[in-house]
PDB file of C-alpha atoms in Angstrom:
ATOM      1  CA  GLY A   1      48.898 -83.893 -16.912  1.00  0.00           C
ATOM      2  CA  ALA A   2      52.073 -84.781 -15.303  1.00  0.00           C
ATOM      3  CA  ASP A   3      50.484 -86.650 -12.625  1.00  0.00           C
ATOM      4  CA  HIS A   4      48.498 -88.533 -14.979  1.00  0.00           C
ATOM      5  CA  ALA A   5      51.357 -89.393 -17.155  1.00  0.00           C
ATOM      6  CA  ARG A   6      53.290 -90.761 -14.207  1.00  0.00           C
ATOM      7  CA  GLU A   7      50.278 -93.001 -13.483  1.00  0.00           C
ATOM      8  CA  ALA A   8      49.916 -94.047 -16.905  1.00  0.00           C
ATOM      9  CA  ALA A   9      53.792 -95.027 -17.383  1.00  0.00           C
ATOM     10  CA  ALA A  10      53.403 -97.029 -14.070  1.00  0.00           C
ATOM     11  CA  LEU A  11      49.953 -98.728 -15.335  1.00  0.00           C
ATOM     12  CA  PHE A  12      51.865 -99.633 -18.608  1.00  0.00           C
ATOM     13  CA  ARG A  13      54.858-100.996 -16.955  1.00  0.00           C
ATOM     14  CA  GLN A  14      52.640-103.254 -14.839  1.00  0.00           C
ATOM     15  CA  LEU A  15      50.921-104.427 -18.090  1.00  0.00           C
ATOM     16  CA  GLY A  16      54.668-105.110 -19.793  1.00  0.00           C
ATOM     17  CA  ASP A  17      53.562-102.674 -22.302  1.00  0.00           C
ATOM     18  CA  ALA A  18      56.893-100.741 -23.297  1.00  0.00           C
ATOM     19  CA  ARG A  19      55.543 -98.824 -25.976  1.00  0.00           C
ATOM     20  CA  GLY A  20      52.544 -97.083 -24.156  1.00  0.00           C
ATOM     21  CA  ALA A  21      55.105 -96.848 -21.142  1.00  0.00           C
ATOM     22  CA  MET A  22      57.280 -94.739 -23.178  1.00  0.00           C
ATOM     23  CA  ARG A  23      54.386 -92.600 -24.783  1.00  0.00           C
ATOM     24  CA  ALA A  24      53.418 -91.697 -21.221  1.00  0.00           C
ATOM     25  CA  ASP A  25      56.937 -90.790 -20.131  1.00  0.00           C
ATOM     26  CA  THR A  26      57.454 -88.585 -23.287  1.00  0.00           C
ATOM     27  CA  TRP A  27      54.330 -86.965 -22.390  1.00  0.00           C
ATOM     28  CA  LEU A  28      55.842 -86.210 -19.123  1.00  0.00           C
ATOM     29  CA  GLY A  29      58.388 -84.668 -20.402  1.00  0.00           C
ATOM     30  CA  ARG A  30      56.526 -82.437 -22.492  1.00  0.00           C
ATOM     31  CA  ASN A  31      54.567 -81.358 -19.370  1.00  0.00           C
ATOM     32  CA  LEU A  32      57.957 -80.669 -17.551  1.00  0.00           C
ATOM     33  CA  VAL A  33      58.974 -78.645 -20.457  1.00  0.00           C
ATOM     34  CA  SER A  34      55.449 -76.447 -20.237  1.00  0.00           C
ATOM     35  CA  PHE A  35      56.320 -76.021 -16.555  1.00  0.00           C
ATOM     36  CA  GLN A  36      59.428 -74.771 -17.568  1.00  0.00           C
ATOM     37  CA  ARG A  37      61.158 -77.629 -15.741  1.00  0.00           C
ATOM     38  CA  LEU A  38      63.983 -77.816 -18.668  1.00  0.00           C
ATOM     39  CA  ARG A  39      66.619 -79.376 -16.431  1.00  0.00           C
ATOM     40  CA  ASP A  40      64.085 -82.066 -15.103  1.00  0.00           C
ATOM     41  CA  ALA A  41      62.747 -82.797 -18.423  1.00  0.00           C
ATOM     42  CA  VAL A  42      66.440 -83.503 -20.004  1.00  0.00           C
ATOM     43  CA  ASP A  43      66.992 -85.638 -17.400  1.00  0.00           C
ATOM     44  CA  HIS A  44      63.929 -87.736 -17.484  1.00  0.00           C
ATOM     45  CA  LEU A  45      63.824 -87.986 -21.195  1.00  0.00           C
ATOM     46  CA  GLN A  46      67.316 -89.279 -21.267  1.00  0.00           C
ATOM     47  CA  ARG A  47      66.351 -91.923 -18.842  1.00  0.00           C
ATOM     48  CA  THR A  48      63.166 -92.848 -20.650  1.00  0.00           C
ATOM     49  CA  ILE A  49      65.403 -93.171 -23.837  1.00  0.00           C
ATOM     50  CA  ALA A  50      68.025 -95.200 -21.940  1.00  0.00           C
ATOM     51  CA  GLU A  51      65.339 -97.562 -20.363  1.00  0.00           C
ATOM     52  CA  ALA A  52      63.487 -98.007 -23.307  1.00  0.00           C
ATOM     53  CA  GLY A  53      66.502 -98.982 -25.090  1.00  0.00           C
ATOM     54  CA  ALA A  54      65.276-102.589 -25.880  1.00  0.00           C
ATOM     55  CA  VAL A  55      62.250-101.333 -27.778  1.00  0.00           C
ATOM     56  CA  GLY A  56      64.126-100.234 -30.612  1.00  0.00           C
ATOM     57  CA  ASP A  57      63.779 -97.892 -33.307  1.00  0.00           C
ATOM     58  CA  LEU A  58      60.067 -97.295 -33.334  1.00  0.00           C
ATOM     59  CA  PRO A  59      57.827 -94.153 -33.336  1.00  0.00           C
ATOM     60  CA  GLU A  60      58.055 -93.826 -29.750  1.00  0.00           C
ATOM     61  CA  MET A  61      61.677 -93.704 -29.538  1.00  0.00           C
ATOM     62  CA  ALA A  62      61.365 -90.661 -32.156  1.00  0.00           C
ATOM     63  CA  ALA A  63      58.834 -88.877 -30.245  1.00  0.00           C
ATOM     64  CA  ALA A  64      60.997 -89.225 -27.194  1.00  0.00           C
ATOM     65  CA  TYR A  65      64.053 -87.887 -28.999  1.00  0.00           C
ATOM     66  CA  ALA A  66      62.359 -85.088 -30.705  1.00  0.00           C
ATOM     67  CA  GLU A  67      61.175 -83.796 -27.134  1.00  0.00           C
ATOM     68  CA  LEU A  68      64.520 -84.346 -25.762  1.00  0.00           C
ATOM     69  CA  ALA A  69      65.701 -82.246 -29.039  1.00  0.00           C
ATOM     70  CA  ARG A  70      63.243 -79.653 -28.052  1.00  0.00           C
ATOM     71  CA  SER A  71      64.254 -79.694 -24.399  1.00  0.00           C
ATOM     72  CA  HIS A  72      67.866 -79.439 -25.022  1.00  0.00           C
ATOM     73  CA  MET A  73      66.817 -76.026 -27.300  1.00  0.00           C
ATOM     74  CA  LEU A  74      65.312 -74.358 -24.637  1.00  0.00           C
ATOM     75  CA  GLN A  75      68.141 -75.043 -22.550  1.00  0.00           C
ATOM     76  CA  ASP A  76      70.048 -73.201 -24.985  1.00  0.00           C
ATOM     77  CA  GLU A  77      72.026 -76.699 -25.498  1.00  0.00           C
ATOM     78  CA  HIS A  78      71.810 -76.319 -29.341  1.00  0.00           C
ATOM     79  CA  GLU A  79      74.554 -78.761 -30.308  1.00  0.00           C
ATOM     80  CA  GLN A  80      72.596 -81.400 -28.247  1.00  0.00           C
ATOM     81  CA  ALA A  81      69.373 -80.439 -29.675  1.00  0.00           C
ATOM     82  CA  VAL A  82      70.649 -80.863 -33.098  1.00  0.00           C
ATOM     83  CA  ALA A  83      72.148 -84.399 -32.518  1.00  0.00           C
ATOM     84  CA  SER A  84      68.590 -85.575 -30.526  1.00  0.00           C
ATOM     85  CA  ALA A  85      66.759 -83.873 -33.580  1.00  0.00           C
ATOM     86  CA  ASP A  86      69.013 -86.028 -35.741  1.00  0.00           C
ATOM     87  CA  MET A  87      68.309 -89.047 -33.887  1.00  0.00           C
ATOM     88  CA  ALA A  88      64.590 -88.531 -33.934  1.00  0.00           C
ATOM     89  CA  LEU A  89      64.759 -88.345 -37.938  1.00  0.00           C
ATOM     90  CA  ARG A  90      66.862 -91.194 -38.138  1.00  0.00           C
ATOM     91  CA  ILE A  91      64.155 -93.379 -36.408  1.00  0.00           C
ATOM     92  CA  VAL A  92      61.027 -91.597 -37.203  1.00  0.00           C
ATOM     93  CA  GLY A  93      59.883 -93.184 -40.945  1.00  0.00           C
ATOM     94  CA  ARG A  94      56.403 -92.094 -41.165  1.00  0.00           C
ATOM     95  CA  ASP A  95      55.505 -90.350 -38.121  1.00  0.00           C
ATOM     96  CA  ALA A  96      54.791 -86.827 -39.515  1.00  0.00           C
ATOM     97  CA  SER A  97      54.168 -85.220 -36.258  1.00  0.00           C
ATOM     98  CA  ALA A  98      57.277 -86.389 -34.427  1.00  0.00           C
ATOM     99  CA  THR A  99      59.197 -85.625 -38.005  1.00  0.00           C
ATOM    100  CA  VAL A 100      57.997 -82.138 -37.969  1.00  0.00           C
ATOM    101  CA  GLU A 101      58.487 -81.449 -34.109  1.00  0.00           C
ATOM    102  CA  ALA A 102      62.320 -82.679 -34.695  1.00  0.00           C
ATOM    103  CA  LEU A 103      62.620 -80.629 -37.853  1.00  0.00           C
ATOM    104  CA  VAL A 104      61.119 -77.274 -36.067  1.00  0.00           C
ATOM    105  CA  THR A 105      63.712 -77.996 -33.257  1.00  0.00           C
ATOM    106  CA  LYS A 106      66.815 -78.737 -35.482  1.00  0.00           C
ATOM    107  CA  GLY A 107      65.919 -75.714 -37.687  1.00  0.00           C
ATOM    108  CA  THR A 108      65.820 -73.409 -34.426  1.00  0.00           C
ATOM    109  CA  SER A 109      68.967 -74.625 -32.917  1.00  0.00           C
ATOM    110  CA  LEU A 110      70.818 -74.464 -36.423  1.00  0.00           C
ATOM    111  CA  GLN A 111      70.314 -70.917 -36.437  1.00  0.00           C
ATOM    112  CA  VAL A 112      71.310 -70.124 -32.844  1.00  0.00           C
ATOM    113  CA  ILE A 113      74.858 -72.005 -33.629  1.00  0.00           C
ATOM    114  CA  GLY A 114      75.346 -70.110 -36.849  1.00  0.00           C
ATOM    115  CA  ARG A 115      73.996 -72.313 -39.758  1.00  0.00           C
ATOM    116  CA  GLN A 116      71.456 -69.841 -41.163  1.00  0.00           C
ATOM    117  CA  VAL A 117      70.778 -71.357 -44.392  1.00  0.00           C
ATOM    118  CA  GLU A 118      70.432 -74.596 -43.061  1.00  0.00           C
ATOM    119  CA  SER A 119      68.064 -73.544 -40.664  1.00  0.00           C
ATOM    120  CA  GLU A 120      65.714 -71.335 -42.901  1.00  0.00           C
ATOM    121  CA  ALA A 121      65.501 -74.100 -45.056  1.00  0.00           C
ATOM    122  CA  THR A 122      64.494 -76.963 -42.277  1.00  0.00           C
ATOM    123  CA  LEU A 123      61.944 -74.604 -41.225  1.00  0.00           C
ATOM    124  CA  ARG A 124      60.460 -73.752 -44.019  1.00  0.00           C
ATOM    125  CA  GLY A 125      60.591 -77.526 -44.943  1.00  0.00           C
ATOM    126  CA  ALA A 126      58.902 -78.317 -41.366  1.00  0.00           C
ATOM    127  CA  ILE A 127      56.093 -75.460 -42.231  1.00  0.00           C
ATOM    128  CA  ASP A 128      55.357 -77.457 -45.753  1.00  0.00           C
ATOM    129  CA  VAL A 129      55.038 -80.928 -43.994  1.00  0.00           C
ATOM    130  CA  ALA A 130      52.951 -79.479 -41.216  1.00  0.00           C
ATOM    131  CA  GLU A 131      50.762 -77.798 -43.515  1.00  0.00           C
ATOM    132  CA  ARG A 132      50.093 -80.644 -45.878  1.00  0.00           C
ATOM    133  CA  ARG A 133      49.585 -83.003 -42.804  1.00  0.00           C
ATOM    134  CA  GLY A 134      47.135 -80.555 -40.796  1.00  0.00           C
ATOM    135  CA  LEU A 135      49.499 -80.306 -38.242  1.00  0.00           C
ATOM    136  CA  VAL A 136      48.410 -76.331 -37.271  1.00  0.00           C
ATOM    137  CA  ALA A 137      50.432 -76.240 -34.034  1.00  0.00           C
ATOM    138  CA  ALA A 138      53.778 -77.581 -35.699  1.00  0.00           C
ATOM    139  CA  SER A 139      53.215 -75.414 -38.465  1.00  0.00           C
ATOM    140  CA  LEU A 140      52.536 -72.213 -36.115  1.00  0.00           C
ATOM    141  CA  ARG A 141      55.676 -73.065 -33.799  1.00  0.00           C
ATOM    142  CA  ALA A 142      58.057 -73.258 -37.117  1.00  0.00           C
ATOM    143  CA  ARG A 143      56.523 -70.228 -38.471  1.00  0.00           C
ATOM    144  CA  ASN A 144      57.389 -68.478 -34.882  1.00  0.00           C
ATOM    145  CA  ASN A 145      60.797 -69.769 -34.762  1.00  0.00           C
ATOM    146  CA  LEU A 146      61.429 -68.954 -38.375  1.00  0.00           C
ATOM    147  CA  SER A 147      59.912 -65.543 -38.325  1.00  0.00           C
ATOM    148  CA  ILE A 148      62.760 -63.835 -35.925  1.00  0.00           C
ATOM    149  CA  PRO A 149      65.814 -64.582 -37.347  1.00  0.00           C
ATOM    150  CA  ILE A 150      65.088 -63.684 -40.761  1.00  0.00           C
ATOM    151  CA  ALA A 151      63.877 -60.528 -39.669  1.00  0.00           C
ATOM    152  CA  TRP A 152      67.448 -59.507 -39.376  1.00  0.00           C
ATOM    153  CA  THR A 153      68.085 -59.924 -42.879  1.00  0.00           C
ATOM    154  CA  ASP A 154      64.128 -59.395 -44.548  1.00  0.00           C
ATOM    155  CA  LEU A 155      61.833 -57.759 -42.552  1.00  0.00           C
ATOM    156  CA  SER A 156      58.927 -57.995 -45.418  1.00  0.00           C
ATOM    157  CA  ALA A 157      59.885 -61.992 -45.643  1.00  0.00           C
ATOM    158  CA  SER A 158      59.373 -62.255 -41.795  1.00  0.00           C
ATOM    159  CA  GLU A 159      56.281 -60.244 -41.763  1.00  0.00           C
ATOM    160  CA  GLN A 160      54.958 -62.513 -44.691  1.00  0.00           C
ATOM    161  CA  VAL A 161      55.870 -65.689 -42.528  1.00  0.00           C
ATOM    162  CA  SER A 162      53.648 -64.094 -39.615  1.00  0.00           C
ATOM    163  CA  ARG A 163      50.751 -63.155 -41.864  1.00  0.00           C
ATOM    164  CA  ASP A 164      50.588 -66.777 -43.153  1.00  0.00           C
ATOM    165  CA  GLY A 165      50.255 -68.041 -39.909  1.00  0.00           C
ATOM    166  CA  TYR A 166      47.484 -65.794 -39.206  1.00  0.00           C
TER     167      TYR A 166
END
């Protein structure tokens, strides 16, 4: 997948399609995260966003910021994760997928930096939007990321979140 994303980005650049290149570069960042190459993912996505700055506030930019937020979160860089998620949410508009991904990441990082109530509200909102839009994987990710921290204060609520996912 990473090799194909690199090839696609190069082809889109040759065609002068900045939006296509950004989609491919964001996909490459997601692949780097999947292979636990988190620092590479952060660096790559930051370059992608900087290089595509002229593209403007388009869904592709929001998706890149959402993936950058996730990369920061997984590196335990939670302040940066929240900031990147906020950038995605500022841009995203009607793209439900990027919105939910940014909300899940932001909600997860908010919990780690001590903003528990905001974290829970954000993750529950992400679950609601994901379910209404048919975004099953995002809904499950949000449930997983919510069930663990709420278990410390309400084990039955945590169990219910998990059961609802099943």
